[in-house]
Amino acid sequence: MPISETWLLPDGVADVLPEQAQVIETLRRQALDFLANRGYQLVYTPFIEYIESLSSLSESNQDLDLATFKVIDQLSGRLLGVRADMTPQVARIDAHVHPVEGVARYCYAGTVLHTKPQGFNTTRTPLQLGAELFGSDSIDADVELIDVMISLLEKTGFADGIHLDLGHVGLFRSMVKVAGLNKATERQLSDLYQRKALPELAEFTQDLNFGADFYTLGRYASDLAALQTHLSAEVIADAEFKHAFDALKTTQSEIQARWPNLQMGIDVVELRSYHYHTGLMYAVYAPNRAAPLAQGGRYDGIGEHFGRARPATGFSCDLYALSAGRFQQNSLVVAPKGTQTDLIQAIEHTRAQGMSVIQLLGQDDLTTLPYATHQLVNVAGQWTVEQI
């Protein structure tokens, strides 16, 4: 590689410069402090693990498996994976490293690595922050996580105009079981729902067992009342369908009661990560942003891979995405050279006030510090901070 190109980074990887790095770090601290206040314990997980450990989700989520970088460990000869998601690692902690009896709450923040960008104009190295709750299969746990997620976004400056989308994979999954569909047909239906392709859905379901119901699910995906009216009595009476439907209605009602001004929508055929989610799914969107600010859902049994299956629900977000478009220029005070006592005391006093202070070096003057905003000057024997 020519010397002129050695500073280039791979596609989807970027440096974070001071003006945005400060915003991201402030967000991280605010978020982790908030989650700690809500009872979520902070954990740090390793950047790399044996691939078997990271496969607790990838076995049921091929997208995650494809997103995971794999390398050979030079010490053991075994295959390692660089984490593409921190949820499997937290599940491992819950199952074996810190096996709490009863409900356990954890939070985390760390860089993950993806083999390819997971969306348009996204990084391959997101700074993932999230919260997970293990040990409760109650709808109250899902409501708590959604409330925490919305509160966190409000805390970090996204109070206005956000929109919550709710779904539940149990509706589609129970109908597939009732209709006795094979995996190939299930995948085709899932794809049609994801693309919102109603004309294709109408044609595809014409000769399908319970075809009218599958079309109804897509047509009235955002209207629970209409869905209940138009679905067949056999589908409505199915115990698994009824459980999922009631859970979705209850969650919608409870979140609306807690957040009366929140814009909320239902989409029962939003089947992202369908293969590993087991129940309620949720995502928060902001105006003029295509990707969700934060998203999550229920994934019961995730710890089974580690020998301890537990109910679980959680959410995550990318702090880089949350900070997009935000920049912060910090104040910087320049002090003159010198070791006199009153100058050193003035510098320490200014730093104690929360301002950053640097002293000039060698032959430096203010022209060598174009990013400085203030200077420490001696006026009539008193050191004061003046704006440049």
XYZ file of C-alpha atoms in Angstrom:
388
model
C 0.000 0.000 0.000
C 1.394 3.446 -0.873
C 2.314 5.642 2.100
C -0.326 8.144 0.918
C -3.055 5.539 1.635
C -1.878 4.116 4.956
C -4.101 6.504 6.909
C -7.276 5.258 5.218
C -9.765 3.142 7.183
C -11.906 0.235 5.925
C -15.400 0.975 4.604
C -17.907 1.388 7.429
C -15.215 2.297 9.981
C -14.481 5.860 11.090
C -12.675 7.892 13.697
C -14.727 9.937 16.145
C -13.345 13.454 16.477
C -13.364 15.548 19.672
C -16.505 17.569 18.943
C -18.620 14.423 18.571
C -16.663 12.175 20.931
C -17.578 14.458 23.816
C -21.266 14.196 22.908
C -21.075 10.396 22.712
C -19.264 10.106 26.031
C -21.787 12.394 27.711
C -24.623 10.251 26.316
C -22.926 7.075 27.535
C -22.476 8.409 31.051
C -26.020 9.775 31.234
C -27.473 6.516 29.961
C -25.505 4.227 32.279
C -26.197 6.443 35.286
C -29.895 6.407 34.410
C -29.971 2.611 34.028
C -28.131 2.161 37.327
C -30.752 4.368 38.939
C -33.424 2.031 37.575
C -31.701 -1.003 39.106
C -29.765 -2.317 36.083
C -26.290 -3.538 37.043
C -23.408 -2.668 34.742
C -21.383 -5.503 33.203
C -18.381 -5.507 30.865
C -17.992 -8.367 28.424
C -14.955 -9.456 26.370
C -14.616 -8.256 22.797
C -13.831 -11.780 21.588
C -15.025 -15.237 22.679
C -15.138 -18.821 21.495
C -17.668 -18.946 18.690
C -19.718 -21.588 20.551
C -20.437 -19.042 23.271
C -21.561 -16.358 20.840
C -23.771 -18.788 18.919
C -26.635 -18.804 21.433
C -28.386 -16.305 19.191
C -26.731 -17.036 15.865
C -28.114 -20.586 15.807
C -31.592 -19.088 15.437
C -30.549 -15.846 13.744
C -28.551 -16.350 10.574
C -28.207 -12.583 10.133
C -26.236 -12.387 13.383
C -24.066 -15.324 12.380
C -23.228 -13.647 9.083
C -22.451 -10.396 10.912
C -19.879 -12.078 13.182
C -16.176 -11.929 12.314
C -14.471 -15.281 12.941
C -10.751 -15.855 13.552
C -8.530 -18.691 14.731
C -7.133 -18.444 18.273
C -3.342 -18.714 18.044
C -3.190 -20.185 21.579
C -5.838 -22.906 21.437
C -6.428 -23.397 17.721
C -10.153 -22.951 18.311
C -12.483 -20.675 16.368
C -13.148 -17.300 17.980
C -15.854 -14.787 17.220
C -15.704 -11.018 17.598
C -18.946 -9.978 19.258
C -21.547 -8.574 16.865
C -24.123 -8.285 19.656
C -23.666 -8.233 23.420
C -26.942 -9.972 24.321
C -25.541 -13.551 24.074
C -22.671 -12.527 26.350
C -25.016 -11.133 28.985
C -27.077 -14.342 28.726
C -23.894 -16.318 29.420
C -23.245 -14.176 32.492
C -26.800 -14.743 33.723
C -26.557 -18.497 33.147
C -23.131 -19.306 34.593
C -20.960 -16.417 35.687
C -23.503 -14.628 37.890
C -26.492 -17.012 38.227
C -28.952 -14.932 40.245
C -32.059 -16.686 41.516
C -35.121 -14.702 40.532
C -35.077 -11.568 38.413
C -31.731 -10.156 37.234
C -31.237 -6.810 35.514
C -28.091 -5.899 33.593
C -26.910 -3.021 31.433
C -23.857 -2.617 29.222
C -22.107 -0.337 26.760
C -19.364 -1.377 24.377
C -18.203 -1.526 20.782
C -19.406 -4.415 18.625
C -18.128 -5.362 15.184
C -20.126 -6.298 12.083
C -18.766 -7.942 8.948
C -20.985 -5.609 6.893
C -22.997 -2.465 7.709
C -26.423 -3.502 9.008
C -28.244 -0.642 7.315
C -27.865 2.278 4.936
C -25.064 4.639 5.929
C -24.367 2.786 9.202
C -21.081 1.954 10.865
C -19.596 -1.530 11.156
C -18.454 -0.691 14.697
C -21.540 0.486 16.619
C -21.199 1.550 20.240
C -23.984 -0.656 21.582
C -25.768 0.268 24.791
C -28.558 -1.815 26.207
C -30.446 -3.322 29.110
C -31.572 -6.904 29.688
C -33.987 -8.397 32.215
C -33.831 -12.136 32.974
C -36.111 -14.356 35.032
C -39.604 -12.944 34.453
C -42.125 -14.049 31.832
C -44.651 -11.452 32.995
C -45.880 -8.779 30.610
C -44.875 -6.381 33.386
C -41.233 -7.052 32.486
C -41.818 -6.028 28.866
C -43.695 -2.924 29.970
C -40.814 -2.030 32.308
C -38.226 -2.369 29.527
C -40.278 -0.245 27.130
C -40.748 2.383 29.838
C -37.004 2.344 30.585
C -36.194 2.621 26.868
C -38.483 5.615 26.321
C -37.308 7.279 29.544
C -33.690 6.784 28.486
C -34.323 8.411 25.114
C -36.087 11.291 26.823
C -33.116 11.653 29.191
C -30.738 11.850 26.245
C -32.688 14.515 24.377
C -35.266 12.656 22.286
C -38.456 13.682 24.063
C -40.212 15.324 21.106
C -41.776 13.541 18.183
C -40.661 9.976 18.919
C -42.901 7.128 17.822
C -43.190 3.692 19.442
C -43.990 0.660 17.279
C -45.279 -2.492 18.974
C -45.585 -5.983 17.548
C -45.746 -9.593 18.679
C -44.288 -12.531 16.771
C -46.720 -14.850 18.553
C -49.620 -13.825 16.298
C -47.947 -14.924 13.075
C -46.228 -17.888 14.693
C -49.465 -19.270 16.158
C -51.273 -18.891 12.807
C -48.475 -20.798 11.055
C -48.941 -23.597 13.543
C -52.741 -23.613 13.172
C -52.431 -23.691 9.377
C -49.727 -26.374 9.446
C -47.434 -24.468 7.059
C -43.977 -25.712 6.144
C -40.821 -23.658 6.716
C -40.510 -22.557 3.100
C -44.044 -21.145 3.018
C -43.488 -19.504 6.403
C -40.366 -17.760 5.077
C -42.193 -16.561 1.959
C -45.012 -15.128 4.036
C -42.576 -13.436 6.373
C -40.814 -11.828 3.412
C -44.108 -10.551 1.962
C -45.091 -9.065 5.314
C -41.720 -7.373 5.700
C -42.043 -5.801 2.242
C -45.679 -4.780 2.915
C -46.501 -6.335 -0.460
C -50.299 -6.616 -0.165
C -51.043 -7.419 -3.854
C -48.443 -10.203 -3.810
C -49.757 -11.355 -0.430
C -53.315 -11.557 -1.786
C -52.163 -13.714 -4.692
C -49.878 -15.900 -2.574
C -52.551 -16.657 0.042
C -55.362 -17.533 -2.402
C -54.794 -21.285 -2.246
C -53.153 -21.339 1.177
C -54.650 -23.072 4.184
C -56.172 -20.228 6.259
C -55.120 -17.949 3.393
C -57.807 -15.357 4.091
C -56.545 -15.052 7.657
C -52.940 -14.561 6.555
C -54.055 -11.847 4.151
C -56.128 -10.238 6.910
C -53.094 -10.239 9.199
C -51.189 -8.187 6.632
C -54.042 -5.897 5.646
C -55.044 -4.962 9.201
C -51.577 -5.237 10.748
C -51.881 -1.843 12.444
C -55.479 -2.111 13.679
C -56.128 -4.612 16.461
C -59.880 -3.987 16.514
C -60.240 -4.598 12.772
C -57.960 -7.601 13.030
C -60.128 -9.147 15.736
C -63.234 -8.495 13.636
C -61.989 -9.960 10.354
C -59.982 -12.994 11.473
C -61.716 -16.382 11.524
C -63.189 -17.697 14.759
C -60.746 -20.628 14.723
C -57.717 -18.334 14.713
C -59.174 -16.022 17.371
C -59.939 -19.004 19.607
C -56.416 -20.442 19.399
C -54.852 -20.233 22.872
C -51.419 -19.083 21.672
C -52.910 -16.460 19.373
C -55.169 -15.178 22.140
C -52.244 -14.973 24.578
C -50.170 -12.938 22.116
C -53.103 -10.704 21.172
C -53.975 -9.971 24.804
C -50.314 -9.276 25.656
C -50.092 -6.758 22.821
C -53.305 -4.996 23.866
C -52.240 -4.888 27.522
C -48.832 -3.483 26.667
C -50.334 -0.828 24.421
C -52.776 0.190 27.155
C -50.189 0.330 29.937
C -47.620 2.283 27.927
C -50.282 4.734 26.791
C -51.274 5.256 30.437
C -47.645 5.971 31.402
C -46.908 8.092 28.339
C -50.210 9.736 27.308
C -48.561 12.028 24.741
C -46.469 9.322 23.099
C -47.210 8.526 19.471
C -47.748 4.792 19.244
C -48.450 2.358 16.451
C -49.085 -1.365 16.065
C -47.520 -3.541 13.392
C -48.155 -7.240 13.938
C -46.226 -8.225 10.792
C -43.016 -6.363 11.647
C -40.986 -9.559 11.823
C -37.399 -8.319 12.050
C -35.251 -10.855 13.908
C -38.330 -13.076 13.837
C -36.359 -16.280 14.304
C -35.008 -15.460 17.742
C -37.659 -13.194 19.211
C -40.339 -15.150 21.052
C -42.944 -12.551 21.985
C -43.399 -8.814 22.177
C -41.197 -6.637 19.950
C -40.758 -2.876 20.155
C -38.867 -0.072 18.444
C -38.702 3.700 18.810
C -38.367 6.005 15.807
C -37.664 9.722 15.482
C -38.709 12.126 12.715
C -36.439 12.133 9.650
C -34.655 8.951 10.727
C -35.235 5.706 8.849
C -33.567 3.405 11.379
C -34.946 2.992 14.916
C -33.299 4.906 17.748
C -33.662 1.844 19.972
C -35.296 -1.552 19.619
C -35.809 -4.754 21.525
C -38.143 -7.525 22.473
C -38.622 -10.800 24.278
C -36.322 -13.749 23.607
C -37.239 -16.390 26.176
C -34.948 -19.384 26.523
C -31.814 -17.641 25.286
C -29.792 -19.175 28.140
C -30.708 -22.722 27.085
C -27.501 -22.805 25.041
C -25.625 -22.400 28.333
C -27.745 -24.934 30.213
C -30.047 -22.442 31.964
C -33.075 -21.395 29.927
C -34.631 -18.259 31.355
C -37.323 -15.815 30.270
C -35.643 -12.670 28.967
C -36.448 -9.316 27.439
C -34.266 -6.351 26.583
C -33.421 -3.503 24.246
C -30.346 -1.893 22.731
C -29.313 1.193 20.799
C -26.257 2.570 19.022
C -24.794 5.603 20.760
C -23.164 6.699 17.506
C -26.597 6.827 15.877
C -28.099 8.668 18.856
C -25.365 11.296 18.645
C -25.668 11.822 14.892
C -25.763 15.497 14.008
C -24.794 16.631 17.505
C -21.527 18.422 18.117
C -20.100 20.104 21.182
C -17.247 22.599 21.228
C -15.711 22.569 24.683
C -14.377 25.682 26.390
C -10.593 25.714 26.676
C -8.696 28.214 28.834
C -5.089 28.998 27.985
C -2.776 29.983 30.832
C 0.609 31.641 30.337
C 3.885 29.899 31.113
C 5.136 30.167 34.656
C 5.464 28.438 37.994
C 4.614 31.272 40.339
C 2.321 30.221 43.183
C -0.559 32.579 42.383
C -0.647 31.390 38.740
C -0.663 27.700 39.704
C -3.435 28.379 42.236
C -5.446 30.266 39.616
C -5.102 27.366 37.176
C -6.245 24.818 39.792
C -9.141 27.062 40.835
C -10.297 27.416 37.215
C -10.125 23.660 36.694
C -12.118 23.161 39.897
C -14.858 25.279 38.299
C -15.170 22.646 35.589
C -13.193 24.371 32.838
C -10.314 22.804 30.906
C -7.019 24.669 31.305
C -3.698 24.207 29.516
C -0.461 26.139 29.878
C 1.546 27.415 26.964
C 4.664 25.418 26.082
C 8.040 26.641 24.911
C 7.660 29.472 22.400
C 3.916 28.902 21.952
C 1.413 31.739 22.010
C -2.319 31.996 21.334
C -1.795 31.687 17.579
C -0.653 28.078 18.068
C -3.929 27.202 19.827
C -6.695 28.089 17.351
C -9.210 25.973 19.275
C -8.769 27.929 22.549
C -11.846 29.883 23.675
C -10.595 31.743 26.806
C -7.357 32.896 28.382
C -6.174 33.390 31.935
C -4.891 36.945 32.383
C -3.534 38.916 35.318
C -5.483 42.113 35.826
C -4.248 44.363 38.646
C -2.730 41.407 40.473
C -5.814 39.161 40.083
C -6.003 36.221 37.682
C -9.252 36.248 35.670
C -10.682 34.252 32.765
C -11.417 36.283 29.662
C -12.975 35.211 26.384
C -10.647 35.308 23.400
